[in-house]
PDB file of C-alpha atoms in Angstrom:
ATOM      1  CA  MET A 769     -20.078 -15.246  -6.506  1.00 66.00           C
ATOM      2  CA  ASN A 770     -16.765 -15.006  -4.627  1.00 84.00           C
ATOM      3  CA  THR A 771     -14.491 -11.963  -4.622  1.00 86.00           C
ATOM      4  CA  GLN A 772     -12.200 -13.290  -7.343  1.00 90.00           C
ATOM      5  CA  GLN A 773     -15.142 -14.023  -9.641  1.00 92.00           C
ATOM      6  CA  ALA A 774     -16.627 -10.597  -8.927  1.00 91.00           C
ATOM      7  CA  TYR A 775     -13.305  -8.979  -9.736  1.00 94.00           C
ATOM      8  CA  ASN A 776     -12.858 -10.891 -12.986  1.00 94.00           C
ATOM      9  CA  SER A 777     -16.379 -10.239 -14.229  1.00 95.00           C
ATOM     10  CA  PHE A 778     -16.448  -6.479 -13.589  1.00 97.00           C
ATOM     11  CA  SER A 779     -15.389  -3.669 -15.899  1.00 96.00           C
ATOM     12  CA  PRO A 780     -16.155   0.015 -15.330  1.00 98.00           C
ATOM     13  CA  THR A 781     -18.612   1.598 -17.753  1.00 97.00           C
ATOM     14  CA  LEU A 782     -17.766   4.882 -19.437  1.00 98.00           C
ATOM     15  CA  ILE A 783     -20.646   7.308 -18.924  1.00 98.00           C
ATOM     16  CA  PRO A 784     -21.381   9.290 -22.120  1.00 97.00           C
ATOM     17  CA  PRO A 785     -19.382  12.530 -22.008  1.00 97.00           C
ATOM     18  CA  GLU A 786     -22.409  14.739 -22.591  1.00 97.00           C
ATOM     19  CA  GLN A 787     -23.959  13.474 -19.346  1.00 97.00           C
ATOM     20  CA  LEU A 788     -20.983  14.583 -17.253  1.00 97.00           C
ATOM     21  CA  ALA A 789     -20.179  17.730 -19.237  1.00 97.00           C
ATOM     22  CA  ASN A 790     -20.181  21.021 -17.371  1.00 97.00           C
ATOM     23  CA  PRO A 791     -18.220  23.898 -18.961  1.00 97.00           C
ATOM     24  CA  GLN A 792     -17.909  25.792 -15.687  1.00 97.00           C
ATOM     25  CA  LEU A 793     -16.530  22.727 -13.918  1.00 98.00           C
ATOM     26  CA  ALA A 794     -14.069  22.076 -16.746  1.00 97.00           C
ATOM     27  CA  GLU A 795     -12.776  25.636 -16.525  1.00 97.00           C
ATOM     28  CA  GLN A 796     -12.385  25.421 -12.748  1.00 97.00           C
ATOM     29  CA  ILE A 797     -10.627  22.039 -12.820  1.00 97.00           C
ATOM     30  CA  ALA A 798      -7.927  23.596 -14.982  1.00 93.00           C
ATOM     31  CA  THR A 799      -6.938  25.904 -12.098  1.00 92.00           C
ATOM     32  CA  SER A 800      -7.627  23.637  -9.095  1.00 95.00           C
ATOM     33  CA  ARG A 801      -5.273  21.391  -7.176  1.00 96.00           C
ATOM     34  CA  TYR A 802      -8.016  19.247  -5.672  1.00 97.00           C
ATOM     35  CA  VAL A 803     -11.281  17.860  -6.995  1.00 98.00           C
ATOM     36  CA  ILE A 804     -12.858  16.262  -3.928  1.00 98.00           C
ATOM     37  CA  CYS A 805     -15.611  13.740  -4.642  1.00 98.00           C
ATOM     38  CA  GLY A 806     -18.008  12.537  -1.950  1.00 97.00           C
ATOM     39  CA  GLU A 807     -19.616   9.145  -2.464  1.00 96.00           C
ATOM     40  CA  ILE A 808     -21.703   6.859  -0.308  1.00 94.00           C
ATOM     41  CA  HIS A 809     -19.626   3.692  -0.222  1.00 93.00           C
ATOM     42  CA  GLY A 810     -21.214   0.598  -1.683  1.00 93.00           C
ATOM     43  CA  ALA A 811     -22.623   1.579  -5.089  1.00 95.00           C
ATOM     44  CA  THR A 812     -21.258  -0.071  -8.208  1.00 96.00           C
ATOM     45  CA  GLN A 813     -21.892   3.185 -10.078  1.00 97.00           C
ATOM     46  CA  ASN A 814     -19.243   4.932  -7.954  1.00 97.00           C
ATOM     47  CA  CYS A 815     -16.730   3.062 -10.094  1.00 98.00           C
ATOM     48  CA  ASP A 816     -18.316   4.244 -13.336  1.00 98.00           C
ATOM     49  CA  VAL A 817     -18.406   7.839 -12.087  1.00 98.00           C
ATOM     50  CA  LEU A 818     -14.751   7.880 -11.024  1.00 98.00           C
ATOM     51  CA  TYR A 819     -13.631   6.194 -14.240  1.00 98.00           C
ATOM     52  CA  SER A 820     -15.624   8.634 -16.369  1.00 98.00           C
ATOM     53  CA  LEU A 821     -14.658  11.812 -14.506  1.00 98.00           C
ATOM     54  CA  ILE A 822     -10.975  10.945 -14.842  1.00 98.00           C
ATOM     55  CA  ILE A 823     -11.274  10.243 -18.557  1.00 98.00           C
ATOM     56  CA  HIS A 824     -13.581  13.097 -19.538  1.00 98.00           C
ATOM     57  CA  TYR A 825     -11.763  15.748 -17.507  1.00 98.00           C
ATOM     58  CA  GLY A 826      -8.241  14.501 -18.157  1.00 96.00           C
ATOM     59  CA  ILE A 827      -7.232  14.092 -14.503  1.00 97.00           C
ATOM     60  CA  THR A 828      -4.177  11.857 -14.041  1.00 95.00           C
ATOM     61  CA  SER A 829      -3.676  11.920 -10.260  1.00 97.00           C
ATOM     62  CA  LEU A 830      -5.935  10.092  -7.797  1.00 98.00           C
ATOM     63  CA  ALA A 831      -6.073  10.157  -3.981  1.00 98.00           C
ATOM     64  CA  LEU A 832      -7.934   7.446  -2.068  1.00 97.00           C
ATOM     65  CA  GLU A 833      -9.399   7.508   1.434  1.00 95.00           C
ATOM     66  CA  LEU A 834      -7.379   4.412   2.303  1.00 95.00           C
ATOM     67  CA  TYR A 835      -4.236   3.622   4.284  1.00 95.00           C
ATOM     68  CA  ALA A 836      -1.193   2.727   2.195  1.00 96.00           C
ATOM     69  CA  GLU A 837       0.054   0.238   4.789  1.00 96.00           C
ATOM     70  CA  THR A 838      -3.136  -1.820   4.589  1.00 95.00           C
ATOM     71  CA  CYS A 839      -4.274  -1.407   0.972  1.00 96.00           C
ATOM     72  CA  LYS A 840      -1.401  -0.481  -1.333  1.00 97.00           C
ATOM     73  CA  ALA A 841       0.072  -3.970  -1.691  1.00 97.00           C
ATOM     74  CA  PHE A 842      -3.308  -5.388  -2.674  1.00 97.00           C
ATOM     75  CA  ILE A 843      -4.059  -2.597  -5.143  1.00 97.00           C
ATOM     76  CA  ASP A 844      -0.565  -2.979  -6.613  1.00 98.00           C
ATOM     77  CA  SER A 845      -1.269  -6.681  -7.155  1.00 98.00           C
ATOM     78  CA  CYS A 846      -4.443  -5.738  -9.034  1.00 97.00           C
ATOM     79  CA  ILE A 847      -2.513  -3.290 -11.186  1.00 97.00           C
ATOM     80  CA  ALA A 848       0.033  -6.024 -11.916  1.00 97.00           C
ATOM     81  CA  GLY A 849      -2.791  -8.227 -13.185  1.00 96.00           C
ATOM     82  CA  GLN A 850      -2.547 -10.728 -10.320  1.00 96.00           C
ATOM     83  CA  PRO A 851      -5.021  -9.634  -7.623  1.00 96.00           C
ATOM     84  CA  ASN A 852      -4.052 -11.239  -4.321  1.00 96.00           C
ATOM     85  CA  PHE A 853      -6.950 -11.071  -1.893  1.00 95.00           C
ATOM     86  CA  GLU A 854      -4.769 -12.473   0.884  1.00 95.00           C
ATOM     87  CA  LEU A 855      -3.006  -9.084   0.993  1.00 96.00           C
ATOM     88  CA  ILE A 856      -6.049  -7.210   2.299  1.00 94.00           C
ATOM     89  CA  ASP A 857      -8.387  -7.602   5.249  1.00 91.00           C
ATOM     90  CA  ALA A 858     -11.846  -8.726   4.120  1.00 87.00           C
ATOM     91  CA  ASP A 859     -13.321  -6.125   6.480  1.00 86.00           C
ATOM     92  CA  TYR A 860     -12.594  -3.475   3.857  1.00 86.00           C
ATOM     93  CA  PHE A 861     -15.044  -5.188   1.515  1.00 86.00           C
ATOM     94  CA  ILE A 862     -17.555  -5.916   4.274  1.00 83.00           C
ATOM     95  CA  ALA A 863     -17.592  -2.213   5.183  1.00 83.00           C
ATOM     96  CA  SER A 864     -17.670  -1.207   1.488  1.00 86.00           C
ATOM     97  CA  VAL A 865     -14.821   1.270   2.061  1.00 86.00           C
ATOM     98  CA  LEU A 866     -13.139  -0.517  -0.824  1.00 94.00           C
ATOM     99  CA  SER A 867     -14.999  -2.810  -3.195  1.00 94.00           C
ATOM    100  CA  VAL A 868     -13.671  -5.433  -5.566  1.00 95.00           C
ATOM    101  CA  GLU A 869     -15.249  -3.381  -8.342  1.00 97.00           C
ATOM    102  CA  MET A 870     -13.322  -0.263  -7.313  1.00 97.00           C
ATOM    103  CA  ALA A 871     -10.085  -2.261  -7.100  1.00 97.00           C
ATOM    104  CA  LYS A 872     -10.684  -3.453 -10.668  1.00 98.00           C
ATOM    105  CA  THR A 873     -11.460   0.108 -11.766  1.00 98.00           C
ATOM    106  CA  LEU A 874      -8.145   1.356 -10.363  1.00 98.00           C
ATOM    107  CA  ALA A 875      -6.302  -1.405 -12.196  1.00 98.00           C
ATOM    108  CA  VAL A 876      -8.060  -0.547 -15.460  1.00 98.00           C
ATOM    109  CA  LEU A 877      -7.292   3.164 -15.096  1.00 98.00           C
ATOM    110  CA  VAL A 878      -3.591   2.462 -14.643  1.00 98.00           C
ATOM    111  CA  THR A 879      -3.476  -0.186 -17.378  1.00 97.00           C
ATOM    112  CA  GLU A 880      -5.166   2.193 -19.806  1.00 97.00           C
ATOM    113  CA  LYS A 881      -2.661   4.904 -18.749  1.00 97.00           C
ATOM    114  CA  LYS A 882      -5.439   7.246 -17.651  1.00 97.00           C
ATOM    115  CA  ILE A 883      -3.867   7.845 -14.232  1.00 96.00           C
ATOM    116  CA  SER A 884      -0.185   7.980 -13.411  1.00 93.00           C
ATOM    117  CA  ASP A 885      -0.309   8.511  -9.634  1.00 93.00           C
ATOM    118  CA  ILE A 886      -2.303   6.894  -6.822  1.00 97.00           C
ATOM    119  CA  HIS A 887      -2.016   8.427  -3.356  1.00 97.00           C
ATOM    120  CA  TYR A 888      -3.291   7.154  -0.005  1.00 97.00           C
ATOM    121  CA  THR A 889      -4.607   9.939   2.202  1.00 97.00           C
ATOM    122  CA  ASN A 890      -6.671   8.385   4.980  1.00 96.00           C
ATOM    123  CA  GLY A 891      -6.255   9.588   8.579  1.00 95.00           C
ATOM    124  CA  GLU A 892      -7.865   9.103  11.955  1.00 95.00           C
ATOM    125  CA  THR A 893      -9.435  12.588  11.992  1.00 96.00           C
ATOM    126  CA  GLU A 894     -10.778  15.093   9.500  1.00 96.00           C
ATOM    127  CA  GLN A 895      -7.704  17.231  10.176  1.00 97.00           C
ATOM    128  CA  ALA A 896      -5.391  14.303   9.431  1.00 97.00           C
ATOM    129  CA  LYS A 897      -7.187  13.471   6.195  1.00 97.00           C
ATOM    130  CA  ALA A 898      -6.998  17.106   5.093  1.00 98.00           C
ATOM    131  CA  HIS A 899      -3.313  17.321   6.038  1.00 98.00           C
ATOM    132  CA  ASN A 900      -2.529  14.277   3.909  1.00 98.00           C
ATOM    133  CA  ILE A 901      -4.376  15.734   0.936  1.00 97.00           C
ATOM    134  CA  LEU A 902      -2.659  19.103   1.265  1.00 97.00           C
ATOM    135  CA  ALA A 903       0.711  17.347   1.398  1.00 96.00           C
ATOM    136  CA  LEU A 904       0.260  16.118  -2.192  1.00 95.00           C
ATOM    137  CA  LYS A 905       2.535  17.941  -4.606  1.00 85.00           C
ATOM    138  CA  GLN A 906       1.162  17.471  -8.097  1.00 83.00           C
ATOM    139  CA  SER A 907       1.554  19.820 -11.026  1.00 83.00           C
ATOM    140  CA  GLY A 908      -2.080  19.345 -12.014  1.00 89.00           C
ATOM    141  CA  PRO A 909      -5.370  18.531 -10.276  1.00 96.00           C
ATOM    142  CA  THR A 910      -5.801  15.452  -8.089  1.00 97.00           C
ATOM    143  CA  ILE A 911      -9.191  13.810  -7.797  1.00 98.00           C
ATOM    144  CA  CYS A 912      -9.723  12.866  -4.135  1.00 98.00           C
ATOM    145  CA  LEU A 913     -12.296  10.142  -3.515  1.00 97.00           C
ATOM    146  CA  MET A 914     -13.848  10.155  -0.037  1.00 96.00           C
ATOM    147  CA  GLY A 915     -16.979   9.163   1.821  1.00 93.00           C
ATOM    148  CA  ASN A 916     -19.592  11.907   1.701  1.00 93.00           C
ATOM    149  CA  TRP A 917     -19.348  12.618   5.466  1.00 91.00           C
ATOM    150  CA  HIS A 918     -15.822  13.891   4.834  1.00 95.00           C
ATOM    151  CA  THR A 919     -16.919  16.193   2.015  1.00 96.00           C
ATOM    152  CA  GLU A 920     -19.670  18.215   3.690  1.00 94.00           C
ATOM    153  CA  ALA A 921     -19.489  21.800   2.402  1.00 91.00           C
ATOM    154  CA  GLU A 922     -20.941  23.348   5.574  1.00 91.00           C
ATOM    155  CA  LEU A 923     -20.624  22.732   9.307  1.00 81.00           C
ATOM    156  CA  VAL A 924     -22.842  19.923  10.597  1.00 78.00           C
ATOM    157  CA  VAL A 925     -23.914  20.010  14.241  1.00 77.00           C
ATOM    158  CA  THR A 926     -24.896  16.703  15.837  1.00 79.00           C
ATOM    159  CA  ASP A 927     -25.800  16.558  19.551  1.00 78.00           C
ATOM    160  CA  GLY A 928     -24.107  19.903  20.018  1.00 74.00           C
ATOM    161  CA  ILE A 929     -20.864  18.741  18.394  1.00 82.00           C
ATOM    162  CA  GLU A 930     -19.646  20.545  15.274  1.00 88.00           C
ATOM    163  CA  HIS A 931     -18.361  18.474  12.393  1.00 89.00           C
ATOM    164  CA  LYS A 932     -15.983  20.288  10.041  1.00 96.00           C
ATOM    165  CA  SER A 933     -15.212  18.040   7.108  1.00 97.00           C
ATOM    166  CA  ALA A 934     -11.814  17.325   5.609  1.00 97.00           C
ATOM    167  CA  TYR A 935     -12.996  19.112   2.479  1.00 98.00           C
ATOM    168  CA  MET A 936     -13.721  22.301   4.431  1.00 97.00           C
ATOM    169  CA  ILE A 937     -10.282  22.181   6.026  1.00 98.00           C
ATOM    170  CA  VAL A 938      -8.655  21.708   2.624  1.00 97.00           C
ATOM    171  CA  ARG A 939     -10.755  24.582   1.261  1.00 97.00           C
ATOM    172  CA  ASP A 940      -9.465  26.883   4.017  1.00 97.00           C
ATOM    173  CA  SER A 941      -5.946  26.460   2.597  1.00 96.00           C
ATOM    174  CA  GLU A 942      -6.902  25.962  -1.051  1.00 96.00           C
ATOM    175  CA  PRO A 943     -10.019  28.067  -1.781  1.00 96.00           C
ATOM    176  CA  GLU A 944     -10.076  26.907  -5.397  1.00 96.00           C
ATOM    177  CA  SER A 945     -10.712  23.298  -4.369  1.00 97.00           C
ATOM    178  CA  ILE A 946     -13.738  21.732  -6.042  1.00 98.00           C
ATOM    179  CA  ASN A 947     -16.434  19.726  -4.275  1.00 98.00           C
ATOM    180  CA  ILE A 948     -18.514  17.117  -6.157  1.00 98.00           C
ATOM    181  CA  ARG A 949     -21.048  15.176  -4.080  1.00 97.00           C
ATOM    182  CA  TYR A 950     -22.947  12.237  -5.511  1.00 97.00           C
ATOM    183  CA  LYS A 951     -26.717  12.116  -5.181  1.00 95.00           C
ATOM    184  CA  TYR A 952     -28.392   8.752  -5.773  1.00 94.00           C
ATOM    185  CA  LEU A 953     -31.912   9.029  -7.143  1.00 93.00           C
ATOM    186  CA  SER A 954     -33.061   5.406  -6.867  1.00 91.00           C
ATOM    187  CA  GLY A 955     -31.866   1.866  -6.362  1.00 91.00           C
ATOM    188  CA  ALA A 956     -29.811   0.487  -3.493  1.00 92.00           C
ATOM    189  CA  ILE A 957     -26.271   0.087  -2.170  1.00 93.00           C
ATOM    190  CA  TYR A 958     -24.421  -2.215   0.233  1.00 91.00           C
ATOM    191  CA  ASN A 959     -23.027   0.074   2.913  1.00 82.00           C
ATOM    192  CA  VAL A 960     -20.918  -0.252   6.051  1.00 74.00           C
ATOM    193  CA  GLY A 961     -21.667  -3.901   6.515  1.00 61.00           C
ATOM    194  CA  THR A 962     -25.204  -3.169   7.694  1.00 67.00           C
ATOM    195  CA  GLY A 963     -26.821  -4.597   4.607  1.00 76.00           C
ATOM    196  CA  ILE A 964     -28.776  -2.943   1.850  1.00 87.00           C
ATOM    197  CA  MET A 965     -29.511   0.793   1.944  1.00 87.00           C
ATOM    198  CA  ARG A 966     -32.260   1.876  -0.429  1.00 89.00           C
ATOM    199  CA  PHE A 967     -32.983   5.183  -2.117  1.00 88.00           C
ATOM    200  CA  ASP A 968     -36.728   5.554  -2.306  1.00 77.00           C
ATOM    201  CA  GLY A 969     -36.987   8.965  -3.899  1.00 66.00           C
ATOM    202  CA  PRO A 970     -39.541   9.660  -6.612  1.00 60.00           C
ATOM    203  CA  LYS A 971     -39.071   7.534  -9.683  1.00 60.00           C
ATOM    204  CA  SER A 972     -37.918   9.430 -12.744  1.00 57.00           C
ATOM    205  CA  ALA A 973     -38.048   8.584 -16.404  1.00 55.00           C
ATOM    206  CA  ASN A 974     -34.673  10.319 -16.746  1.00 69.00           C
ATOM    207  CA  ASP A 975     -31.934   7.692 -16.670  1.00 83.00           C
ATOM    208  CA  LYS A 976     -29.094  10.118 -17.313  1.00 92.00           C
ATOM    209  CA  TYR A 977     -26.288  11.348 -15.096  1.00 97.00           C
ATOM    210  CA  ALA A 978     -25.812  15.089 -14.621  1.00 96.00           C
ATOM    211  CA  ILE A 979     -23.475  17.539 -12.898  1.00 97.00           C
ATOM    212  CA  ARG A 980     -25.000  20.776 -11.638  1.00 97.00           C
ATOM    213  CA  ALA A 981     -23.577  23.650  -9.641  1.00 97.00           C
ATOM    214  CA  VAL A 982     -24.936  24.012  -6.101  1.00 97.00           C
ATOM    215  CA  PRO A 983     -26.576  27.431  -5.710  1.00 94.00           C
ATOM    216  CA  GLU A 984     -24.742  29.843  -3.405  1.00 90.00           C
ATOM    217  CA  GLN A 985     -21.890  27.385  -2.767  1.00 93.00           C
ATOM    218  CA  ASN A 986     -18.779  28.380  -4.665  1.00 94.00           C
ATOM    219  CA  ARG A 987     -17.121  25.596  -6.683  1.00 97.00           C
ATOM    220  CA  CYS A 988     -19.563  22.984  -5.341  1.00 98.00           C
ATOM    221  CA  TYR A 989     -21.447  20.533  -7.549  1.00 98.00           C
ATOM    222  CA  THR A 990     -23.995  17.741  -7.292  1.00 97.00           C
ATOM    223  CA  LEU A 991     -23.533  14.695  -9.507  1.00 98.00           C
ATOM    224  CA  THR A 992     -26.796  12.790  -9.829  1.00 96.00           C
ATOM    225  CA  VAL A 993     -26.641   9.025 -10.212  1.00 96.00           C
ATOM    226  CA  PRO A 994     -29.946   7.876 -11.715  1.00 94.00           C
ATOM    227  CA  ARG A 995     -29.888   4.380 -10.225  1.00 92.00           C
ATOM    228  CA  ALA A 996     -27.529   2.667  -7.804  1.00 94.00           C
ATOM    229  CA  THR A 997     -26.823  -1.052  -7.558  1.00 93.00           C
ATOM    230  CA  PRO A 998     -24.963  -2.717  -4.663  1.00 94.00           C
ATOM    231  CA  VAL A 999     -21.332  -3.786  -4.918  1.00 94.00           C
ATOM    232  CA  ALA A1000     -20.537  -7.473  -4.585  1.00 87.00           C
ATOM    233  CA  HIS A1001     -20.613  -8.677  -0.985  1.00 76.00           C
TER     234      HIS A1001
END
């Protein structure tokens, strides 16, 4: 299946509202500027989660971890109903940073008038990404979709080097920011052009999504994805 066929055949699925319901999260979203979601790129279900969170929680502003100069024209063509794959480097799809399924999801969200604003907030460093997010001036909350490395809620030390995520930098300025990190329970994704990445955790009879608060981490949540399937590649 080529990219155009994959685009045409895909539609995001609305997850039942009761599976993504969390009264505490709903209350906090009402007073937050940023709802920062951390995905692992390459799962088709990322599209369903974004689509459903926006609809169920009434969020109309979206920020993407993409560069406007390289992606906006293509996404605008999708929104216009005439996706032009010549406007975007295929490497974005190979790396799974953007998928054809996510492009279709964005077009559907705009067409259905669920979102009114799309922002592009990528940067070369965590500080640059955070700066671009903090520069957004919306009257209500903005859902910010990023790779999970950029949404770590605590410092990560690798080979003696500290990693402070864009989310943590945003939180320093906006303490009411919300963190939602996706946890994939089973299945597989197509990630970073390296092929298939599998989740081999214990199999569960529970096929439902859920959002749960992370203990001892203020305004942080885990969103469990019962089974992941790879994006088209």
